[in-house]
């Protein structure tokens, strides 16, 4: 059974970061499409490049530690 893709398109920089870390990649494969959307929207909603880059780094670290969605964030405005 093929997994459904996230509604949001995953940015190249975030995709590369996920693909470069086997624990994050396994976590990404295991989370729901809604959870993927939350991560993608959390990264892409940053207004500054520095914030976006930090969110990618922090997101990978949190996925490595088992977090399934970004914490302490208002959530995806698209839902």
Coordinates of C-alpha atoms in Angstrom, one line a residue:
X1 CA 0.0 0.0 0.0
X2 CA 1.5 3.3 -1.0
X3 CA 1.6 6.1 1.5
X4 CA -0.3 9.3 0.8
X5 CA 1.8 12.3 0.2
X6 CA 1.4 15.4 2.3
X7 CA -0.9 18.0 0.9
X8 CA 1.8 20.7 1.1
X9 CA 4.8 20.3 -1.3
X10 CA 7.9 19.6 0.7
X11 CA 10.6 22.1 0.0
X12 CA 13.9 20.8 -1.4
X13 CA 16.0 22.0 1.5
X14 CA 13.7 20.2 4.0
X15 CA 13.6 17.1 1.9
X16 CA 17.4 16.9 1.6
X17 CA 17.7 17.3 5.4
X18 CA 15.2 14.5 6.0
X19 CA 16.8 12.2 3.4
X20 CA 20.3 12.8 4.9
X21 CA 19.3 11.4 8.3
X22 CA 18.1 7.8 8.6
X23 CA 16.3 8.3 11.9
X24 CA 14.4 11.4 10.6
X25 CA 13.7 9.6 7.3
X26 CA 12.2 6.7 9.2
X27 CA 10.2 9.0 11.3
X28 CA 8.9 10.9 8.3
X29 CA 7.8 7.7 6.7
X30 CA 5.9 6.7 9.8
X31 CA 3.9 9.9 10.4
X32 CA 0.5 10.7 9.0
X33 CA 0.0 13.1 6.0
X34 CA -1.5 15.6 8.4
X35 CA 1.6 15.5 10.6
X36 CA 3.8 16.0 7.6
X37 CA 1.8 19.0 6.6
X38 CA 2.4 20.4 10.1
X39 CA 6.2 20.0 9.8
X40 CA 6.2 21.5 6.2
X41 CA 4.1 24.5 7.2
X42 CA 6.1 25.1 10.4
X43 CA 9.3 25.3 8.2
X44 CA 7.8 27.3 5.4
X45 CA 6.0 29.8 7.6
X46 CA 9.3 31.3 8.8
X47 CA 9.7 34.8 7.7
X48 CA 13.5 34.9 7.7
X49 CA 16.0 32.4 6.2
X50 CA 17.8 32.1 9.5
X51 CA 14.6 31.1 11.2
X52 CA 13.7 28.6 8.4
X53 CA 17.2 27.0 8.6
X54 CA 17.0 26.8 12.4
X55 CA 13.5 25.2 12.1
X56 CA 14.8 22.6 9.7
X57 CA 17.7 21.7 12.0
X58 CA 15.5 21.6 15.1
X59 CA 12.8 19.7 13.2
X60 CA 15.3 17.0 12.2
X61 CA 16.5 16.8 15.8
X62 CA 13.0 16.5 17.1
X63 CA 12.0 13.8 14.6
X64 CA 15.1 11.9 15.6
X65 CA 13.9 12.0 19.2
X66 CA 10.4 10.7 18.2
X67 CA 8.4 13.9 18.0
X68 CA 5.7 13.5 15.5
X69 CA 4.6 17.1 15.1
X70 CA 6.1 20.5 15.8
X71 CA 5.4 21.7 19.4
X72 CA 4.3 25.0 20.7
X73 CA 3.1 26.4 17.4
X74 CA -0.3 27.7 16.4
X75 CA -0.5 25.0 13.7
X76 CA -0.9 25.0 10.0
X77 CA -3.2 27.9 8.9
X78 CA -4.3 25.9 5.8
X79 CA -6.5 23.4 7.7

